[in-house]
PDB file of C-alpha atoms in Angstrom:
ATOM      1  CA  GLU F   1      17.211 -27.249   4.064  1.00 62.00           C
ATOM      2  CA  ALA F   2      16.731 -28.985   0.715  1.00 78.00           C
ATOM      3  CA  GLY F   3      16.997 -26.760  -2.335  1.00 91.00           C
ATOM      4  CA  VAL F   4      14.817 -26.456  -5.403  1.00 95.00           C
ATOM      5  CA  ALA F   5      14.718 -29.763  -7.262  1.00 95.00           C
ATOM      6  CA  GLN F   6      14.299 -30.090 -10.998  1.00 96.00           C
ATOM      7  CA  SER F   7      14.122 -33.027 -13.355  1.00 96.00           C
ATOM      8  CA  PRO F   8      15.271 -34.107 -15.785  1.00 96.00           C
ATOM      9  CA  ARG F   9      18.633 -32.347 -15.857  1.00 94.00           C
ATOM     10  CA  TYR F  10      19.051 -32.860 -19.588  1.00 96.00           C
ATOM     11  CA  LYS F  11      16.621 -33.579 -22.410  1.00 97.00           C
ATOM     12  CA  ILE F  12      17.147 -33.979 -26.133  1.00 97.00           C
ATOM     13  CA  ILE F  13      14.125 -34.113 -28.431  1.00 97.00           C
ATOM     14  CA  GLU F  14      13.297 -33.529 -32.053  1.00 97.00           C
ATOM     15  CA  LYS F  15      11.264 -30.556 -33.205  1.00 95.00           C
ATOM     16  CA  ARG F  16       7.514 -30.992 -33.021  1.00 96.00           C
ATOM     17  CA  GLN F  17       7.838 -33.431 -30.133  1.00 97.00           C
ATOM     18  CA  SER F  18       6.516 -32.606 -26.682  1.00 97.00           C
ATOM     19  CA  VAL F  19       8.438 -32.381 -23.437  1.00 97.00           C
ATOM     20  CA  ALA F  20       7.694 -31.763 -19.768  1.00 97.00           C
ATOM     21  CA  PHE F  21       9.811 -30.480 -16.925  1.00 97.00           C
ATOM     22  CA  TRP F  22       9.187 -30.895 -13.238  1.00 97.00           C
ATOM     23  CA  CYS F  23      10.043 -28.629 -10.314  1.00 97.00           C
ATOM     24  CA  ASN F  24       9.729 -29.116  -6.571  1.00 96.00           C
ATOM     25  CA  PRO F  25      10.290 -25.843  -4.698  1.00 95.00           C
ATOM     26  CA  ILE F  26      11.695 -25.365  -1.235  1.00 94.00           C
ATOM     27  CA  SER F  27       9.177 -26.473   1.366  1.00 93.00           C
ATOM     28  CA  GLY F  28       6.895 -23.640   2.416  1.00 91.00           C
ATOM     29  CA  HIS F  29       7.742 -21.346  -0.473  1.00 92.00           C
ATOM     30  CA  ALA F  30       4.505 -19.962  -1.823  1.00 89.00           C
ATOM     31  CA  THR F  31       5.917 -18.348  -4.950  1.00 91.00           C
ATOM     32  CA  LEU F  32       7.285 -20.382  -7.842  1.00 93.00           C
ATOM     33  CA  TYR F  33       8.874 -19.103 -11.042  1.00 94.00           C
ATOM     34  CA  TRP F  34       9.823 -20.664 -14.368  1.00 96.00           C
ATOM     35  CA  TYR F  35      12.551 -18.953 -16.369  1.00 96.00           C
ATOM     36  CA  GLN F  36      13.969 -19.611 -19.834  1.00 97.00           C
ATOM     37  CA  GLN F  37      17.700 -18.961 -20.247  1.00 94.00           C
ATOM     38  CA  ILE F  38      18.898 -19.033 -23.826  1.00 95.00           C
ATOM     39  CA  LEU F  39      22.642 -19.384 -24.326  1.00 91.00           C
ATOM     40  CA  GLY F  40      24.341 -16.001 -23.976  1.00 87.00           C
ATOM     41  CA  GLN F  41      21.320 -14.320 -22.421  1.00 90.00           C
ATOM     42  CA  GLY F  42      19.990 -13.697 -18.963  1.00 91.00           C
ATOM     43  CA  PRO F  43      17.049 -15.650 -17.595  1.00 93.00           C
ATOM     44  CA  LYS F  44      13.638 -14.531 -18.814  1.00 93.00           C
ATOM     45  CA  LEU F  45      10.571 -15.065 -16.671  1.00 92.00           C
ATOM     46  CA  LEU F  46       8.000 -17.303 -18.326  1.00 95.00           C
ATOM     47  CA  ILE F  47       5.457 -17.690 -15.554  1.00 94.00           C
ATOM     48  CA  GLN F  48       5.039 -16.933 -11.877  1.00 92.00           C
ATOM     49  CA  PHE F  49       2.726 -18.764  -9.474  1.00 92.00           C
ATOM     50  CA  GLN F  50       1.547 -17.640  -6.076  1.00 89.00           C
ATOM     51  CA  ASN F  51       0.416 -20.870  -4.418  1.00 88.00           C
ATOM     52  CA  ASN F  52      -1.552 -22.511  -7.243  1.00 85.00           C
ATOM     53  CA  GLY F  53      -2.630 -19.304  -8.969  1.00 90.00           C
ATOM     54  CA  VAL F  54      -0.897 -17.601 -11.900  1.00 91.00           C
ATOM     55  CA  VAL F  55       0.444 -14.121 -11.109  1.00 88.00           C
ATOM     56  CA  ASP F  56       2.259 -13.335 -14.343  1.00 89.00           C
ATOM     57  CA  ASP F  57       2.387 -15.312 -17.575  1.00 92.00           C
ATOM     58  CA  SER F  58       2.788 -12.384 -19.943  1.00 90.00           C
ATOM     59  CA  GLN F  59       5.942 -13.810 -21.546  1.00 91.00           C
ATOM     60  CA  LEU F  60       4.765 -17.396 -21.823  1.00 95.00           C
ATOM     61  CA  PRO F  61       4.188 -18.469 -25.466  1.00 94.00           C
ATOM     62  CA  LYS F  62       0.769 -19.861 -24.730  1.00 94.00           C
ATOM     63  CA  ASP F  63       0.305 -21.473 -28.126  1.00 95.00           C
ATOM     64  CA  ARG F  64       2.906 -24.082 -27.213  1.00 97.00           C
ATOM     65  CA  PHE F  65       3.874 -23.661 -23.557  1.00 97.00           C
ATOM     66  CA  SER F  66       1.741 -24.533 -20.564  1.00 97.00           C
ATOM     67  CA  ALA F  67       2.410 -24.761 -16.855  1.00 97.00           C
ATOM     68  CA  GLU F  68       0.528 -25.844 -13.809  1.00 95.00           C
ATOM     69  CA  ARG F  69       1.050 -25.952 -10.098  1.00 94.00           C
ATOM     70  CA  LEU F  70      -1.539 -28.251  -8.685  1.00 82.00           C
ATOM     71  CA  LYS F  71      -1.975 -28.111  -4.898  1.00 85.00           C
ATOM     72  CA  GLY F  72       0.399 -25.171  -4.728  1.00 83.00           C
ATOM     73  CA  VAL F  73       3.548 -27.246  -4.327  1.00 91.00           C
ATOM     74  CA  ASP F  74       5.387 -28.800  -7.256  1.00 95.00           C
ATOM     75  CA  SER F  75       4.962 -27.617 -10.818  1.00 97.00           C
ATOM     76  CA  THR F  76       5.296 -28.856 -14.377  1.00 97.00           C
ATOM     77  CA  LEU F  77       6.157 -26.893 -17.492  1.00 98.00           C
ATOM     78  CA  LYS F  78       5.217 -28.405 -20.853  1.00 98.00           C
ATOM     79  CA  ILE F  79       6.174 -27.566 -24.412  1.00 97.00           C
ATOM     80  CA  GLN F  80       4.036 -28.959 -27.220  1.00 96.00           C
ATOM     81  CA  PRO F  81       5.164 -28.931 -29.979  1.00 96.00           C
ATOM     82  CA  ALA F  82       8.781 -27.937 -29.485  1.00 96.00           C
ATOM     83  CA  LYS F  83      10.643 -25.686 -31.898  1.00 96.00           C
ATOM     84  CA  LEU F  84      14.359 -25.330 -32.499  1.00 97.00           C
ATOM     85  CA  GLU F  85      14.366 -21.943 -30.749  1.00 96.00           C
ATOM     86  CA  ASP F  86      13.116 -23.549 -27.544  1.00 97.00           C
ATOM     87  CA  SER F  87      16.606 -24.934 -26.944  1.00 97.00           C
ATOM     88  CA  ALA F  88      17.581 -23.375 -23.622  1.00 97.00           C
ATOM     89  CA  VAL F  89      18.026 -24.029 -19.939  1.00 95.00           C
ATOM     90  CA  TYR F  90      14.740 -23.941 -18.045  1.00 97.00           C
ATOM     91  CA  LEU F  91      15.184 -22.720 -14.515  1.00 95.00           C
ATOM     92  CA  CYS F  92      12.744 -23.067 -11.672  1.00 96.00           C
ATOM     93  CA  ALA F  93      12.958 -20.784  -8.653  1.00 94.00           C
ATOM     94  CA  SER F  94      10.983 -20.300  -5.477  1.00 93.00           C
ATOM     95  CA  SER F  95      10.707 -17.641  -2.822  1.00 90.00           C
ATOM     96  CA  LEU F  96       9.141 -17.367   0.592  1.00 86.00           C
ATOM     97  CA  ASN F  97       7.920 -13.786   0.566  1.00 73.00           C
ATOM     98  CA  GLY F  98       7.914 -12.117  -2.813  1.00 66.00           C
ATOM     99  CA  PRO F  99      10.723 -11.992  -5.351  1.00 64.00           C
ATOM    100  CA  ASP F 100      13.493 -10.334  -3.427  1.00 70.00           C
ATOM    101  CA  THR F 101      15.388 -13.511  -2.638  1.00 81.00           C
ATOM    102  CA  GLN F 102      14.731 -16.253  -5.133  1.00 88.00           C
ATOM    103  CA  TYR F 103      16.278 -19.698  -4.798  1.00 91.00           C
ATOM    104  CA  PHE F 104      17.048 -21.382  -8.100  1.00 92.00           C
ATOM    105  CA  GLY F 105      17.170 -25.021  -9.042  1.00 94.00           C
ATOM    106  CA  PRO F 106      19.980 -26.474 -11.202  1.00 92.00           C
ATOM    107  CA  GLY F 107      17.892 -26.174 -14.357  1.00 94.00           C
ATOM    108  CA  THR F 108      16.925 -28.488 -17.204  1.00 95.00           C
ATOM    109  CA  ARG F 109      18.973 -28.151 -20.370  1.00 95.00           C
ATOM    110  CA  LEU F 110      16.724 -28.753 -23.386  1.00 97.00           C
ATOM    111  CA  THR F 111      18.140 -29.378 -26.831  1.00 97.00           C
ATOM    112  CA  VAL F 112      15.698 -29.433 -29.739  1.00 97.00           C
ATOM    113  CA  LEU F 113      17.089 -31.034 -32.917  1.00 96.00           C
TER     114      LEU F 113
ATOM    115  CA  ALA V   1      10.051  -0.527 -19.147  1.00 73.00           C
ATOM    116  CA  GLN V   2      12.796  -1.352 -16.705  1.00 80.00           C
ATOM    117  CA  SER V   3      16.052  -2.844 -17.918  1.00 88.00           C
ATOM    118  CA  VAL V   4      19.636  -3.505 -16.917  1.00 93.00           C
ATOM    119  CA  ALA V   5      22.778  -3.445 -19.004  1.00 95.00           C
ATOM    120  CA  GLN V   6      26.002  -5.278 -18.391  1.00 97.00           C
ATOM    121  CA  PRO V   7      28.440  -3.685 -20.824  1.00 96.00           C
ATOM    122  CA  GLU V   8      31.201  -6.278 -20.489  1.00 96.00           C
ATOM    123  CA  ASP V   9      30.811  -9.832 -21.738  1.00 95.00           C
ATOM    124  CA  GLN V  10      33.921 -10.892 -19.856  1.00 97.00           C
ATOM    125  CA  VAL V  11      36.145  -9.491 -17.129  1.00 97.00           C
ATOM    126  CA  ASN V  12      39.611 -10.877 -16.517  1.00 97.00           C
ATOM    127  CA  VAL V  13      41.488 -10.246 -13.279  1.00 97.00           C
ATOM    128  CA  ALA V  14      44.469 -11.717 -11.508  1.00 97.00           C
ATOM    129  CA  GLU V  15      43.968 -13.465  -8.201  1.00 97.00           C
ATOM    130  CA  GLY V  16      44.420 -11.076  -5.302  1.00 97.00           C
ATOM    131  CA  ASN V  17      43.537  -7.998  -7.346  1.00 97.00           C
ATOM    132  CA  PRO V  18      40.320  -6.043  -6.870  1.00 97.00           C
ATOM    133  CA  LEU V  19      37.490  -6.781  -9.284  1.00 97.00           C
ATOM    134  CA  THR V  20      34.569  -4.779 -10.621  1.00 97.00           C
ATOM    135  CA  VAL V  21      31.669  -6.078 -12.680  1.00 98.00           C
ATOM    136  CA  LYS V  22      29.580  -3.267 -14.125  1.00 98.00           C
ATOM    137  CA  CYS V  23      25.817  -2.852 -14.264  1.00 97.00           C
ATOM    138  CA  THR V  24      23.641   0.090 -15.229  1.00 96.00           C
ATOM    139  CA  TYR V  25      19.889   0.237 -14.949  1.00 93.00           C
ATOM    140  CA  SER V  26      16.908   2.042 -16.389  1.00 91.00           C
ATOM    141  CA  VAL V  27      13.705   2.249 -14.372  1.00 84.00           C
ATOM    142  CA  SER V  28      11.086   4.776 -13.490  1.00 80.00           C
ATOM    143  CA  GLY V  29      11.086   5.418  -9.776  1.00 79.00           C
ATOM    144  CA  ASN V  30      13.355   3.825  -7.222  1.00 80.00           C
ATOM    145  CA  PRO V  31      14.771   0.485  -8.284  1.00 85.00           C
ATOM    146  CA  TYR V  32      15.279  -2.773  -6.468  1.00 90.00           C
ATOM    147  CA  LEU V  33      18.618  -4.137  -7.684  1.00 93.00           C
ATOM    148  CA  PHE V  34      20.155  -7.580  -7.373  1.00 94.00           C
ATOM    149  CA  TRP V  35      23.272  -9.561  -8.197  1.00 96.00           C
ATOM    150  CA  TYR V  36      23.210 -13.302  -8.845  1.00 95.00           C
ATOM    151  CA  VAL V  37      26.082 -15.681  -9.642  1.00 95.00           C
ATOM    152  CA  GLN V  38      25.918 -18.823 -11.770  1.00 93.00           C
ATOM    153  CA  TYR V  39      28.550 -21.526 -11.472  1.00 90.00           C
ATOM    154  CA  PRO V  40      28.868 -24.161 -14.233  1.00 82.00           C
ATOM    155  CA  ASN V  41      26.014 -26.680 -14.254  1.00 75.00           C
ATOM    156  CA  ARG V  42      24.406 -25.033 -11.260  1.00 78.00           C
ATOM    157  CA  GLY V  43      21.477 -22.699 -10.741  1.00 82.00           C
ATOM    158  CA  LEU V  44      21.753 -19.024  -9.988  1.00 90.00           C
ATOM    159  CA  GLN V  45      22.710 -18.070  -6.459  1.00 92.00           C
ATOM    160  CA  PHE V  46      21.672 -14.834  -4.784  1.00 91.00           C
ATOM    161  CA  LEU V  47      24.626 -12.593  -3.868  1.00 94.00           C
ATOM    162  CA  LEU V  48      23.142  -9.318  -2.651  1.00 94.00           C
ATOM    163  CA  LYS V  49      20.388  -6.775  -3.131  1.00 92.00           C
ATOM    164  CA  TYR V  50      19.722  -3.067  -2.805  1.00 92.00           C
ATOM    165  CA  ILE V  51      16.270  -1.980  -1.735  1.00 88.00           C
ATOM    166  CA  THR V  52      16.854   1.244   0.166  1.00 83.00           C
ATOM    167  CA  GLY V  53      19.255   2.763   2.673  1.00 85.00           C
ATOM    168  CA  ASP V  54      23.050   2.640   2.563  1.00 88.00           C
ATOM    169  CA  ASN V  55      24.378   2.845  -0.972  1.00 91.00           C
ATOM    170  CA  LEU V  56      27.059   0.242  -0.233  1.00 95.00           C
ATOM    171  CA  VAL V  57      25.561  -3.205   0.086  1.00 95.00           C
ATOM    172  CA  LYS V  58      27.511  -6.171   1.395  1.00 95.00           C
ATOM    173  CA  GLY V  59      26.690  -9.680   0.270  1.00 93.00           C
ATOM    174  CA  SER V  60      27.869 -13.251   0.191  1.00 90.00           C
ATOM    175  CA  TYR V  61      31.450 -14.464  -0.406  1.00 92.00           C
ATOM    176  CA  GLY V  62      32.972 -11.035   0.317  1.00 95.00           C
ATOM    177  CA  PHE V  63      31.193  -9.270  -2.539  1.00 96.00           C
ATOM    178  CA  GLU V  64      29.717  -5.808  -2.259  1.00 97.00           C
ATOM    179  CA  ALA V  65      27.926  -3.449  -4.611  1.00 97.00           C
ATOM    180  CA  GLU V  66      27.587   0.296  -4.739  1.00 95.00           C
ATOM    181  CA  PHE V  67      24.323   1.924  -5.726  1.00 94.00           C
ATOM    182  CA  ASN V  68      24.851   5.219  -7.556  1.00 94.00           C
ATOM    183  CA  LYS V  69      21.612   6.973  -8.363  1.00 92.00           C
ATOM    184  CA  SER V  70      23.130   9.807 -10.379  1.00 92.00           C
ATOM    185  CA  GLN V  71      24.976   7.379 -12.642  1.00 94.00           C
ATOM    186  CA  THR V  72      22.173   4.767 -12.541  1.00 94.00           C
ATOM    187  CA  SER V  73      24.762   2.128 -11.751  1.00 96.00           C
ATOM    188  CA  PHE V  74      25.059  -0.834  -9.407  1.00 97.00           C
ATOM    189  CA  HIS V  75      28.576  -2.201  -9.879  1.00 98.00           C
ATOM    190  CA  LEU V  76      29.659  -5.394  -8.152  1.00 98.00           C
ATOM    191  CA  LYS V  77      33.008  -5.284  -6.387  1.00 97.00           C
ATOM    192  CA  LYS V  78      35.392  -7.392  -4.368  1.00 97.00           C
ATOM    193  CA  PRO V  79      38.658  -6.154  -2.843  1.00 96.00           C
ATOM    194  CA  SER V  80      40.644  -9.322  -3.544  1.00 97.00           C
ATOM    195  CA  ALA V  81      39.588 -11.822  -6.213  1.00 97.00           C
ATOM    196  CA  LEU V  82      39.835 -15.590  -5.821  1.00 96.00           C
ATOM    197  CA  VAL V  83      40.155 -18.164  -8.588  1.00 96.00           C
ATOM    198  CA  SER V  84      36.962 -19.719  -7.194  1.00 94.00           C
ATOM    199  CA  ASP V  85      35.099 -16.482  -7.984  1.00 96.00           C
ATOM    200  CA  SER V  86      35.278 -17.385 -11.672  1.00 96.00           C
ATOM    201  CA  ALA V  87      31.658 -17.680 -12.792  1.00 96.00           C
ATOM    202  CA  LEU V  88      28.864 -15.912 -14.665  1.00 96.00           C
ATOM    203  CA  TYR V  89      27.415 -12.888 -12.902  1.00 97.00           C
ATOM    204  CA  PHE V  90      23.971 -11.435 -13.539  1.00 96.00           C
ATOM    205  CA  CYS V  91      22.594  -8.075 -12.521  1.00 96.00           C
ATOM    206  CA  ALA V  92      18.797  -7.809 -12.172  1.00 94.00           C
ATOM    207  CA  VAL V  93      16.208  -5.129 -11.461  1.00 92.00           C
ATOM    208  CA  ARG V  94      12.676  -5.086 -10.145  1.00 86.00           C
ATOM    209  CA  GLU V  95      10.501  -2.023 -10.285  1.00 67.00           C
ATOM    210  CA  PRO V  96       8.609  -1.582  -7.026  1.00 64.00           C
ATOM    211  CA  GLY V  97       4.861  -1.367  -7.353  1.00 62.00           C
ATOM    212  CA  ASN V  98       4.937  -3.388 -10.528  1.00 55.00           C
ATOM    213  CA  THR V  99       4.723  -7.142 -10.761  1.00 63.00           C
ATOM    214  CA  ASP V 100       7.296  -9.241  -8.982  1.00 68.00           C
ATOM    215  CA  LYS V 101       9.169  -9.796 -12.212  1.00 78.00           C
ATOM    216  CA  LEU V 102      12.973  -9.651 -12.155  1.00 86.00           C
ATOM    217  CA  ILE V 103      14.622  -8.400 -15.323  1.00 90.00           C
ATOM    218  CA  PHE V 104      18.077  -9.880 -15.767  1.00 93.00           C
ATOM    219  CA  GLY V 105      21.031  -8.521 -17.697  1.00 95.00           C
ATOM    220  CA  THR V 106      22.877 -10.608 -20.248  1.00 95.00           C
ATOM    221  CA  GLY V 107      25.567 -11.617 -17.782  1.00 96.00           C
ATOM    222  CA  THR V 108      29.298 -11.026 -17.394  1.00 97.00           C
ATOM    223  CA  ARG V 109      31.752 -13.867 -17.266  1.00 96.00           C
ATOM    224  CA  LEU V 110      34.398 -13.299 -14.612  1.00 97.00           C
ATOM    225  CA  GLN V 111      37.678 -15.106 -15.120  1.00 97.00           C
ATOM    226  CA  VAL V 112      40.179 -14.946 -12.259  1.00 97.00           C
ATOM    227  CA  PHE V 113      43.673 -16.109 -13.190  1.00 96.00           C
ATOM    228  CA  PRO V 114      46.092 -17.577 -10.623  1.00 94.00           C
TER     229      PRO V 114
END
């Protein structure tokens, strides 16, 4: 069974630039999550999708972050414009039935200069 | 609001010795508790979970965790540590009946010395 795929693995940009991350969940997993993990902290949920609908985006900074999951499969997370404090690892996860066992991708490490 | 605390930034243990990584939680109602492990340059991997039932939960790679309601703790344990267990360990909680959101602790780095 293929795992959660994410790309790119690393990205370096300057502040005020835009960036996009891509995630392909495990086949058949209806629920998809995006987390932000700042160095020294635990992952923080940014947004949760159930199929192509948003379940929870309460911690997503909507003035600069956006996410979509067209067709209920893969997803993109965008930051525009980026700030220095957005430097973090962005993790994508998926689950088959609810959150109790989430499968995580390798993450995208973003550095904002 | 629910939360978890991992009081130790790092735990050092010699190979072959038992290990404990501590976690305490704060939720209203009965919690759903989880442990995840993160190896360098890799995503988090699920280790084990407590939903209900037996307070001692067994998980992957020989790890187990004990749910203690009176002490609001969910410590991760292993009888005999391996050097390959060295990684970052995260405790997480989900409050049933709420959203599906997992709240993660800040993580504990486990270092097992040969």
